[in-house]
Coordinates of C-alpha atoms in Angstrom, one line a residue:
Chain A
M1 CA -2.9 -28.3 36.2
E2 CA -6.2 -30.2 35.8
K3 CA -7.7 -28.2 38.5
L4 CA -6.6 -25.0 36.7
S5 CA -8.1 -26.1 33.4
E6 CA -11.3 -27.0 35.2
W7 CA -11.3 -23.6 36.8
W8 CA -10.7 -21.9 33.5
K9 CA -13.6 -23.9 32.0
K10 CA -15.9 -22.7 34.7
L11 CA -14.9 -19.1 34.1
T12 CA -15.3 -19.2 30.3
W13 CA -17.9 -21.9 29.5
T14 CA -21.3 -22.5 30.9
F15 CA -21.4 -26.0 29.3
A16 CA -19.2 -28.4 27.5
P17 CA -20.1 -28.8 23.8
S18 CA -20.5 -32.4 22.6
S19 CA -20.8 -31.8 18.8
K20 CA -19.7 -29.3 16.2
V21 CA -23.1 -27.8 15.9
E22 CA -23.3 -27.4 19.6
A23 CA -19.8 -25.8 19.7
T24 CA -20.8 -23.4 17.0
K25 CA -23.9 -22.4 18.9
A26 CA -21.7 -22.0 21.9
V27 CA -20.2 -18.8 20.6
T28 CA -22.4 -16.6 22.6
K29 CA -21.7 -18.6 25.7
N30 CA -18.0 -18.4 25.5
F31 CA -15.9 -15.3 26.4
I32 CA -13.1 -15.9 23.9
L33 CA -15.4 -17.0 21.1
H34 CA -17.5 -14.0 21.8
W35 CA -14.5 -12.0 20.9
F36 CA -12.9 -14.1 18.3
P37 CA -15.0 -15.8 15.5
A38 CA -16.1 -19.4 16.1
R39 CA -14.7 -20.6 12.9
V40 CA -11.9 -19.1 10.8
T41 CA -10.9 -19.7 7.2
Y42 CA -7.6 -21.4 6.7
R43 CA -6.3 -18.7 4.4
S44 CA -7.1 -16.0 7.0
M45 CA -4.3 -17.6 9.0
S46 CA -1.8 -17.8 6.3
W47 CA 1.5 -16.3 7.3
S48 CA 2.6 -15.4 3.8
Y49 CA -0.7 -13.7 2.9
S50 CA -1.1 -11.2 5.8
W51 CA 2.1 -11.5 7.7
W52 CA -0.1 -11.0 10.7
L53 CA 0.8 -7.3 10.7
G54 CA -2.5 -6.2 12.2
T55 CA -2.1 -8.6 15.1
V56 CA 1.5 -7.4 15.6
S57 CA 0.2 -3.8 15.7
F58 CA -2.4 -4.6 18.3
S59 CA 0.1 -6.6 20.3
L60 CA 2.3 -3.5 20.4
F61 CA -0.6 -1.4 21.5
L62 CA -1.2 -3.8 24.4
I63 CA 2.5 -3.6 25.4
L64 CA 2.2 0.2 25.1
T65 CA -0.9 0.3 27.3
I66 CA 0.7 -1.8 30.0
T67 CA 4.0 0.0 30.1
G68 CA 2.3 3.3 29.7
I69 CA 0.1 2.8 32.8
I70 CA 3.2 2.0 34.9
L71 CA 4.9 5.0 33.5
M72 CA 2.0 7.2 34.6
F73 CA 2.9 6.4 38.2
L74 CA 6.4 7.6 37.7
Y75 CA 6.0 10.6 35.4
I76 CA 5.0 14.2 36.5
P77 CA 3.6 16.4 33.7
S78 CA 5.2 19.6 34.9
V79 CA 7.7 21.7 33.0
E80 CA 10.0 21.9 36.0
R81 CA 9.9 18.2 36.9
A82 CA 9.0 16.2 33.7
Y83 CA 12.6 16.0 32.4
W84 CA 13.9 15.0 35.8
T85 CA 11.4 12.2 36.3
I86 CA 12.6 10.8 33.0
K87 CA 16.2 11.1 34.2
D88 CA 15.1 9.2 37.3
L89 CA 13.6 6.5 35.2
Q90 CA 17.0 6.0 33.6
H91 CA 19.1 6.2 36.7
A92 CA 17.1 5.9 39.9
V93 CA 14.0 3.7 39.3
S94 CA 14.5 -0.1 39.3
F95 CA 14.1 -1.2 35.7
G96 CA 12.9 2.3 34.9
W97 CA 15.3 2.3 31.9
F98 CA 13.7 -1.0 30.7
L99 CA 10.2 0.3 31.1
R100 CA 10.9 3.5 29.1
N101 CA 12.9 1.6 26.4
M102 CA 10.0 -0.9 26.0
H103 CA 7.5 1.9 25.7
R104 CA 9.6 3.8 23.2
W105 CA 10.5 0.7 21.1
A106 CA 6.9 -0.5 21.0
A107 CA 5.8 3.0 19.9
H108 CA 8.3 3.1 17.0
L109 CA 7.5 -0.4 16.0
M110 CA 3.8 0.3 16.1
V111 CA 4.2 3.2 13.7
F112 CA 6.2 1.0 11.4
F113 CA 3.9 -2.0 11.6
V114 CA 0.7 -0.1 11.2
T115 CA 2.2 1.4 8.1
L116 CA 3.3 -2.0 6.8
H117 CA -0.2 -3.3 7.5
M118 CA -1.7 -0.5 5.4
V119 CA 0.7 -1.3 2.6
R120 CA -0.1 -5.0 2.8
V121 CA -3.9 -4.4 2.7
F122 CA -3.5 -2.1 -0.4
F123 CA -1.3 -4.4 -2.4
T124 CA -3.6 -7.4 -1.7
G125 CA -6.7 -5.5 -2.6
A126 CA -8.1 -6.4 0.8
F127 CA -10.3 -3.4 1.0
K128 CA -12.5 -4.9 -1.7
N129 CA -15.7 -6.9 -0.9
G130 CA -15.1 -9.4 -3.7
G131 CA -18.9 -9.6 -4.4
N132 CA -19.8 -10.4 -0.9
P133 CA -23.0 -8.4 -0.2
D134 CA -22.7 -8.7 3.5
A135 CA -19.1 -7.3 3.7
N136 CA -18.1 -3.7 4.1
R137 CA -14.4 -3.7 3.8
P138 CA -14.0 -0.3 2.2
V139 CA -15.3 1.3 5.4
N140 CA -12.9 -0.8 7.4
W141 CA -10.0 0.5 5.3
A142 CA -11.2 4.1 6.1
V143 CA -11.3 3.2 9.8
G144 CA -7.8 1.9 9.4
M145 CA -6.7 5.3 7.9
F146 CA -8.0 7.0 11.1
L147 CA -6.1 4.4 13.2
L148 CA -2.9 5.3 11.4
V149 CA -3.5 8.9 12.1
F150 CA -4.2 8.2 15.8
T151 CA -1.0 6.1 16.0
L152 CA 1.0 9.0 14.6
L153 CA -0.7 11.5 17.0
L154 CA 0.0 9.2 19.9
S155 CA 3.7 9.0 19.0
Y156 CA 3.8 12.7 18.5
T157 CA 2.2 13.6 21.8
G158 CA 4.3 10.9 23.5
Y159 CA 7.7 12.2 22.5
L160 CA 6.8 15.7 23.8
L161 CA 6.4 14.5 27.4
P162 CA 10.1 14.2 28.4
W163 CA 10.3 18.0 27.9
D164 CA 13.7 17.8 26.4
Q165 CA 15.0 19.8 23.4
L166 CA 13.4 17.4 20.9
A167 CA 10.1 17.7 22.7
L168 CA 10.1 21.5 22.9
W169 CA 11.0 22.1 19.3
A170 CA 8.6 19.4 18.1
I171 CA 5.7 21.1 19.9
T172 CA 6.8 24.5 18.7
I173 CA 6.8 23.4 15.1
G174 CA 3.6 21.4 15.5
A175 CA 1.8 24.4 17.1
N176 CA 3.1 26.7 14.4
I177 CA 1.8 24.4 11.7
A178 CA -1.6 25.0 13.2
K179 CA -0.8 28.7 13.3
S180 CA 0.0 28.8 9.6
V181 CA -3.6 27.8 8.7
P182 CA -5.3 30.9 7.1
V183 CA -7.9 32.8 9.1
M184 CA -8.3 30.5 12.1
G185 CA -4.5 29.8 12.6
S186 CA -3.9 32.0 15.6
Y187 CA -6.9 30.6 17.4
L188 CA -5.9 27.0 16.7
H189 CA -2.4 27.8 18.0
F190 CA -3.9 29.4 21.1
L191 CA -6.1 26.3 21.7
L192 CA -3.3 23.8 21.2
A193 CA -0.8 25.6 23.3
G194 CA -3.3 26.7 25.9
G195 CA -1.9 30.3 25.6
T196 CA 0.3 32.3 23.4
R197 CA 3.5 30.4 24.3
I198 CA 4.6 26.8 24.7
D199 CA 4.5 26.3 28.5
Q200 CA 2.9 24.3 31.3
N201 CA -0.5 24.6 29.7
T202 CA 0.8 23.0 26.5
L203 CA 2.4 20.1 28.4
I204 CA -0.7 19.2 30.4
R205 CA -2.8 19.3 27.2
F206 CA -0.5 17.0 25.3
Y207 CA -0.3 14.8 28.4
A208 CA -4.1 14.4 28.7
L209 CA -4.3 13.7 24.9
H210 CA -1.6 11.1 25.2
V211 CA -2.7 9.1 28.2
I212 CA -6.5 9.1 27.8
V213 CA -8.1 10.9 24.8
L214 CA -6.1 9.3 22.0
P215 CA -5.8 5.8 23.5
A216 CA -9.5 5.7 24.2
L217 CA -10.4 6.8 20.7
L218 CA -7.9 4.3 19.3
L219 CA -9.3 1.5 21.4
V220 CA -12.9 2.2 20.3
L221 CA -11.9 2.3 16.6
V222 CA -9.7 -0.7 16.8
S223 CA -12.5 -2.7 18.4
Y224 CA -14.7 -1.8 15.6
H225 CA -12.0 -2.6 13.1
M226 CA -11.6 -6.1 14.4
W227 CA -15.3 -6.7 14.8
R228 CA -15.7 -5.6 11.1
V229 CA -13.1 -8.0 9.9
R230 CA -14.9 -10.8 11.8
K231 CA -18.3 -9.9 10.4
D232 CA -16.9 -9.5 6.9
G233 CA -16.1 -13.2 7.0
G234 CA -12.4 -13.1 7.9
L235 CA -9.6 -11.6 5.9
A236 CA -10.4 -10.6 2.3
V237 CA -8.6 -13.6 0.9
S238 CA -11.5 -15.8 2.2
E239 CA -13.6 -14.5 -0.7
Q240 CA -11.3 -16.5 -2.9
Y241 CA -12.9 -19.8 -1.6
K242 CA -16.4 -18.7 -2.7
M243 CA -15.2 -17.5 -6.1
Q244 CA -13.3 -20.8 -6.6
A245 CA -16.4 -22.8 -5.6
K246 CA -18.7 -20.8 -7.9
K247 CA -16.3 -21.3 -10.8
E248 CA -16.2 -25.0 -10.3
G249 CA -19.9 -25.2 -9.6
K250 CA -19.3 -26.8 -6.1
R251 CA -21.1 -26.2 -2.9
L252 CA -19.0 -24.9 -0.1
V253 CA -19.0 -26.9 3.1
P254 CA -17.6 -25.1 6.1
D255 CA -15.3 -28.0 7.0
D256 CA -13.6 -27.7 3.6
Y257 CA -12.2 -24.2 4.2
T258 CA -12.6 -23.3 7.8
T259 CA -11.5 -24.6 11.2
F260 CA -12.4 -23.8 14.8
A261 CA -10.9 -20.6 16.1
I262 CA -10.0 -22.5 19.3
P263 CA -7.3 -23.6 19.1
A264 CA -6.1 -22.7 15.6
L265 CA -6.6 -18.9 15.7
I266 CA -5.9 -18.1 19.4
R267 CA -2.7 -20.2 19.4
R268 CA -1.3 -18.3 16.4
A269 CA -2.5 -14.9 17.8
F270 CA -0.8 -15.7 21.1
L271 CA 2.4 -16.7 19.3
V272 CA 2.4 -13.5 17.3
F273 CA 2.0 -11.6 20.6
L274 CA 4.9 -13.4 22.2
I275 CA 7.1 -12.8 19.2
S276 CA 6.2 -9.1 19.3
L277 CA 6.9 -8.9 23.0
G278 CA 10.2 -10.8 22.6
A279 CA 11.3 -8.4 19.9
V280 CA 10.4 -5.3 22.0
M281 CA 12.2 -6.7 25.0
L282 CA 15.3 -7.6 23.0
L283 CA 15.5 -4.2 21.4
S284 CA 15.0 -2.5 24.8
I285 CA 17.9 -4.4 26.2
I286 CA 20.3 -3.6 23.4
S287 CA 19.3 0.0 22.7
N288 CA 18.5 2.9 25.0
A289 CA 15.9 5.5 24.3
P290 CA 17.7 8.9 23.8
L291 CA 17.1 11.9 25.9
E292 CA 18.4 15.3 24.8
E293 CA 19.2 18.3 26.9
P294 CA 16.4 19.9 29.0
A295 CA 14.0 22.1 27.0
D296 CA 15.5 25.6 26.4
P297 CA 13.5 28.1 24.3
S298 CA 16.5 30.3 23.7
W299 CA 18.3 28.0 21.3
T300 CA 17.3 25.3 18.9
P301 CA 19.5 22.3 18.3
N302 CA 21.2 22.4 14.9
P303 CA 20.0 20.6 13.0
A304 CA 16.7 19.9 14.8
K305 CA 15.4 16.7 13.3
A306 CA 12.1 15.0 14.0
P307 CA 11.8 11.2 14.6
W308 CA 12.1 9.1 11.4
Y309 CA 8.4 8.8 10.8
F310 CA 8.0 12.6 10.6
L311 CA 11.1 13.4 8.6
W312 CA 9.2 13.3 5.3
L313 CA 6.8 15.9 6.8
Q314 CA 9.8 18.0 8.0
E315 CA 11.3 17.9 4.5
L316 CA 7.9 18.9 3.0
L317 CA 7.6 21.8 5.4
A318 CA 11.0 23.0 4.3
I319 CA 10.5 23.0 0.6
T320 CA 6.9 23.9 -0.1
T321 CA 6.6 27.6 0.6
I322 CA 4.9 29.1 -2.4
R323 CA 6.1 32.5 -3.5
T324 CA 4.4 34.7 -6.1
P325 CA 4.8 38.4 -6.6
W326 CA 1.4 39.0 -5.0
F327 CA 1.4 36.6 -2.0
T328 CA 3.4 34.0 -0.1
I329 CA 2.0 30.8 1.4
N330 CA 3.9 29.4 4.3
G331 CA 5.3 25.9 3.7
G332 CA 4.0 25.1 7.2
F333 CA 0.5 25.2 5.7
V334 CA 1.3 23.7 2.3
G335 CA 3.6 20.9 3.5
G336 CA 2.1 20.5 7.0
V337 CA -1.6 20.7 6.3
V338 CA -2.6 20.7 2.6
I339 CA -0.4 17.9 1.3
P340 CA -0.9 15.5 4.2
G341 CA -4.6 16.4 4.0
I342 CA -4.8 15.5 0.4
L343 CA -2.9 12.2 1.0
F344 CA -5.3 11.3 3.8
L345 CA -8.4 12.1 1.8
W346 CA -7.2 10.1 -1.1
G347 CA -6.5 7.3 1.3
L348 CA -10.1 7.5 2.6
I349 CA -11.8 7.3 -0.7
V350 CA -9.4 5.0 -2.6
P351 CA -11.4 1.8 -2.0
F352 CA -14.5 3.4 -3.3
I353 CA -12.9 4.5 -6.6
D354 CA -11.0 1.2 -7.1
K355 CA -13.1 -0.4 -9.9
S356 CA -11.0 -3.6 -10.3
P357 CA -12.9 -7.0 -10.7
N358 CA -13.9 -9.2 -7.7
E359 CA -11.1 -11.6 -8.6
A360 CA -8.6 -9.1 -7.4
T361 CA -9.8 -9.3 -3.8
G362 CA -7.3 -10.7 -1.4
V363 CA -4.5 -11.4 -4.0
W364 CA -1.0 -10.0 -3.9
F365 CA -0.3 -7.7 -6.9
H366 CA -3.3 -8.8 -9.0
P367 CA -2.6 -7.8 -12.6
S368 CA -5.9 -5.9 -12.9
R369 CA -4.8 -3.5 -10.2
R370 CA -1.5 -2.5 -11.8
L371 CA -2.4 1.2 -12.0
Q372 CA -3.6 1.3 -8.4
N373 CA -0.6 -0.5 -7.1
W374 CA 1.8 1.7 -9.0
T375 CA 0.1 4.9 -7.8
F376 CA 0.2 3.7 -4.2
G377 CA 3.7 2.3 -4.5
I378 CA 5.1 5.5 -6.0
I379 CA 3.4 7.6 -3.2
M380 CA 5.0 5.4 -0.6
L381 CA 8.4 5.5 -2.4
I382 CA 8.3 9.3 -2.5
L383 CA 7.6 9.5 1.2
A384 CA 10.4 7.0 1.9
F385 CA 12.7 9.0 -0.3
L386 CA 11.9 12.2 1.5
T387 CA 12.5 10.4 4.8
I388 CA 15.9 9.0 3.8
F389 CA 16.9 12.3 2.2
A390 CA 16.0 14.3 5.4
M391 CA 17.7 11.7 7.5
Y392 CA 21.1 11.4 5.8
F393 CA 21.5 14.4 3.5
R394 CA 20.3 17.3 5.6
G395 CA 22.9 18.7 7.9
P396 CA 23.3 21.9 10.1
S397 CA 20.9 24.7 9.2
W398 CA 19.0 22.1 7.1
N399 CA 21.6 22.5 4.3
I400 CA 22.3 19.6 1.9
Y401 CA 25.4 17.7 2.7
W402 CA 26.8 14.2 2.1
P403 CA 26.2 12.1 5.2
W404 CA 29.9 11.9 5.9
A405 CA 30.7 15.6 5.2
W406 CA 29.0 17.5 7.9
P407 CA 30.8 20.6 9.0
P408 CA 31.6 21.3 12.7
I409 CA 28.4 22.6 14.3
P410 CA 28.6 25.9 16.2
H411 CA 26.8 25.3 19.5
L412 CA 25.0 28.6 20.2
F413 CA 26.1 31.3 17.8
Chain B
M1 CA -47.5 17.4 10.1
T2 CA -49.8 16.4 12.9
R3 CA -49.7 18.0 16.3
R4 CA -48.6 14.7 17.9
K5 CA -45.7 14.4 15.4
F6 CA -44.7 18.0 15.8
L7 CA -44.4 17.6 19.6
A8 CA -42.4 14.3 19.1
Y9 CA -39.9 16.2 16.9
L10 CA -39.8 19.0 19.3
G11 CA -39.0 16.7 22.2
R12 CA -36.2 15.0 20.2
F13 CA -34.8 18.4 19.3
A14 CA -34.9 19.6 22.9
V15 CA -32.9 16.5 24.0
L16 CA -30.3 16.9 21.3
F17 CA -30.0 20.6 21.9
A18 CA -29.4 20.1 25.6
M19 CA -26.8 17.4 25.0
V20 CA -24.9 19.4 22.3
G21 CA -25.1 22.5 24.5
Q22 CA -23.6 20.8 27.4
A23 CA -20.9 19.3 25.3
L24 CA -20.0 22.7 23.9
A25 CA -20.0 24.2 27.4
M26 CA -17.6 21.6 28.6
L27 CA -15.3 22.1 25.5
R28 CA -15.4 25.8 26.0
S29 CA -13.8 25.4 29.4
I30 CA -10.5 24.3 27.8
V31 CA -10.2 27.6 26.0
P32 CA -8.3 29.7 28.5
N33 CA -9.8 33.1 29.6
V34 CA -6.8 34.0 31.6
V35 CA -3.2 33.1 30.9
Y36 CA -0.4 33.6 33.3
E37 CA 2.4 34.5 30.9
P38 CA 5.3 37.0 31.2
P39 CA 4.2 40.4 29.9
K40 CA 4.7 41.2 26.2
K41 CA 6.1 44.6 27.1
F42 CA 9.3 44.3 29.1
K43 CA 12.5 46.1 30.1
I44 CA 15.8 44.8 28.6
G45 CA 18.4 46.9 30.5
Y46 CA 20.1 50.3 30.3
P47 CA 21.3 51.5 26.9
D48 CA 24.9 51.4 28.1
D49 CA 24.6 47.7 28.8
F50 CA 24.6 47.1 25.1
S51 CA 27.9 47.2 23.2
E52 CA 28.2 48.4 19.6
G53 CA 26.7 45.9 17.1
I54 CA 24.3 43.1 17.8
T55 CA 23.4 41.4 21.1
F56 CA 21.3 38.3 21.5
L57 CA 18.9 38.3 24.5
S58 CA 18.3 34.6 24.9
K59 CA 15.6 34.9 27.5
H60 CA 13.4 37.0 25.2
R61 CA 14.6 35.5 21.9
L62 CA 15.4 38.9 20.6
F63 CA 18.3 40.7 18.9
V64 CA 19.2 44.2 20.0
I65 CA 21.3 46.3 17.6
R66 CA 23.2 49.4 18.6
E67 CA 24.9 51.9 16.3
G68 CA 26.1 54.8 18.5
N69 CA 23.0 56.3 20.0
T70 CA 20.6 54.4 17.7
F71 CA 18.9 51.2 18.8
W72 CA 16.5 48.7 17.2
T73 CA 15.3 45.2 17.8
I74 CA 14.7 42.2 15.5
S75 CA 12.9 39.1 16.6
A76 CA 14.9 35.8 16.8
V77 CA 11.8 33.7 16.1
C78 CA 11.7 32.3 12.6
T79 CA 8.6 33.3 10.6
H80 CA 8.3 29.8 9.2
L81 CA 7.5 27.6 12.2
G82 CA 8.9 29.4 15.2
C83 CA 12.4 28.0 15.8
T84 CA 15.1 30.3 17.3
V85 CA 17.4 31.5 14.4
N86 CA 21.2 31.4 14.8
L87 CA 23.2 34.5 14.5
V88 CA 26.0 34.0 11.9
T89 CA 28.6 36.8 12.0
F90 CA 31.1 37.5 9.2
P91 CA 34.7 38.4 9.8
K92 CA 34.5 40.9 6.9
P93 CA 31.3 42.8 6.0
K94 CA 29.4 41.5 3.0
K95 CA 27.6 43.5 0.3
V96 CA 24.1 42.3 -0.4
K97 CA 21.2 43.5 -2.5
V98 CA 17.7 43.4 -1.1
G99 CA 15.1 44.3 -3.7
K100 CA 16.7 47.5 -5.1
K101 CA 18.4 48.5 -2.0
E102 CA 22.1 47.7 -1.5
F103 CA 23.8 47.5 1.9
T104 CA 26.6 45.9 3.7
E105 CA 25.9 43.4 6.4
Q106 CA 28.1 42.0 9.2
W107 CA 25.8 39.1 10.1
E108 CA 22.9 36.9 8.9
F109 CA 20.3 34.8 10.6
H110 CA 20.1 31.1 9.8
C111 CA 17.3 28.9 11.1
P112 CA 18.4 25.3 12.1
C113 CA 15.0 23.7 11.7
H114 CA 14.1 24.0 8.0
G115 CA 17.0 26.1 6.6
S116 CA 15.5 29.6 6.3
K117 CA 18.1 32.3 5.9
F118 CA 17.7 36.0 6.6
Y119 CA 19.8 38.9 5.7
G120 CA 21.2 41.1 8.5
E121 CA 18.1 43.4 8.3
G122 CA 15.6 40.5 8.5
T123 CA 14.6 39.8 4.8
P124 CA 14.5 36.1 4.0
F125 CA 16.6 35.0 1.0
A126 CA 16.6 31.2 1.3
G127 CA 14.5 28.4 2.7
P128 CA 10.8 28.3 3.5
A129 CA 10.4 31.5 5.6
P130 CA 7.5 33.5 4.2
R131 CA 8.0 36.8 5.9
P132 CA 10.9 39.0 7.2
L133 CA 11.8 38.7 10.8
P134 CA 9.6 41.2 12.7
Y135 CA 10.9 44.5 14.3
Y136 CA 9.4 45.6 17.6
P137 CA 9.1 49.1 18.9
L138 CA 11.7 50.3 21.4
D139 CA 11.3 53.1 23.9
I140 CA 12.9 54.4 27.1
A141 CA 11.2 53.8 30.5
P142 CA 11.2 56.5 33.2
D143 CA 13.9 54.7 35.0
G144 CA 16.2 54.9 32.0
Q145 CA 16.0 51.3 30.8
L146 CA 15.1 50.3 27.3
I147 CA 11.6 48.9 27.0
V148 CA 10.4 46.6 24.2
D149 CA 6.8 45.9 23.2
T150 CA 6.6 42.6 21.4
S151 CA 2.8 42.7 21.1
R152 CA 3.0 44.9 18.0
E153 CA 5.3 45.0 15.0
V154 CA 6.9 48.1 13.4
K155 CA 8.4 48.6 10.0
S156 CA 12.0 47.7 9.4
D157 CA 13.1 51.3 9.2
F158 CA 12.1 51.8 12.9
R159 CA 15.0 53.3 14.8
F160 CA 15.1 54.5 18.4
V161 CA 17.5 57.4 18.9
L162 CA 18.7 58.1 22.5
N163 CA 18.8 61.8 23.4
V164 CA 21.9 62.5 25.3

């Protein structure tokens, strides 16, 4: 054990610090400290303030990367064989079922936790600089919006790969949303599908996007995201220390409100990672990832429902076709491009139009941000309502039914 | 602008131009020039293969309708976002009014994805579908089989009459 710690020391330190000053200066000489900050504010580590949702999201991303790399050895992106390699994972490969379940559960949880992370940051006003001239938190929020979109795109491209009925109809709908864009729609569809029909070209495109393009983009952005948090002086709640000190006319001494990242921060981060991993493993043992019938263009499952995180979008697609006597606009464009586009743009600029006072930085539900919080809360509630409605109240042929009153579904005709 | 400065800008522009050009060239390669897809114009069988009424050709996602010696085709691809519509047949013919025209229909098309519904002749009456289901031209090939061309649409009054 002692030998091991000595060995670790040799790998990560070039000298042993003898004082706090020396230790702080050591940042540049230590691998972990080069990544984490040297000192971290106490409130940045508060469980009840941040719930560590960002760390959970990144932990899930790590789990996805590792399981994903192993899955790449076992999966073949061909329309003839893709489905059967997934079947093999479930029945022939040792622990294949576990690997696939972990990848799927981590993916679903990542969508969920990235969204929760966004909600937390909004309600705590954490995209505000709080009068800190060196901070640039609004930009980091905007980066976060892109991270959310990449997370959703990764999930979308991921559930297409098994090439089952869910996959085929999800690609068909996605590609046709692109097609519904005025003027350039057909070209976008051609580019996305790699031809005029959903086939091998489409599968290999989505595969390349899923295994390298999107993860690489996400990794670059998330690295910037974390670096930004560190350079902005920790989580936004840290600004409260400075405001407090200013109000009381005191001088802030680092020891009063910060501690060393090693061990305080890395221990907690590791704990959060272990809990995330444990949760994913537990879910993977008790619940299997579903696999529908092999892809068949001649019939669409009835009803054909998207995964839960896209159901609000599916509901929007179904109800937003605009009809006038002169022209008709496809709901695919209104509900699939315009409305999500407006939501995304609003998300990008919202920290720049939020004019609440500095005191509202890093505080849950600050009274001065009542309007902002209500606006955001209502948008999220509408999306949640659409999701629940589409999940439980839409039956065969997308008609409205009570969840317990579905009629028998005719299979083909 | 001095000559030295001009040349410096020119140099920077040249580097940028070269890099952007190469990036575009690489991206251009993923736009297919050739696609190996089944032809858009294909034979669907002999006229006598089709019974009176409507037949669904699952391979081509196409409905073929026969009334005596008259044939026509309606696409089974929903005009909203491309799902395959379900054929719903009625035990008793139903009277419907489309615009000002009234007619009796024996079936309708219902889309399972977002709930679009089309009358028997293709006009949408419920759900998000923005356009009627397209009709494709039908003809007879030299070998006596019916041939469909899905690369172009025809009006909904298109009928192919077989000369016997």
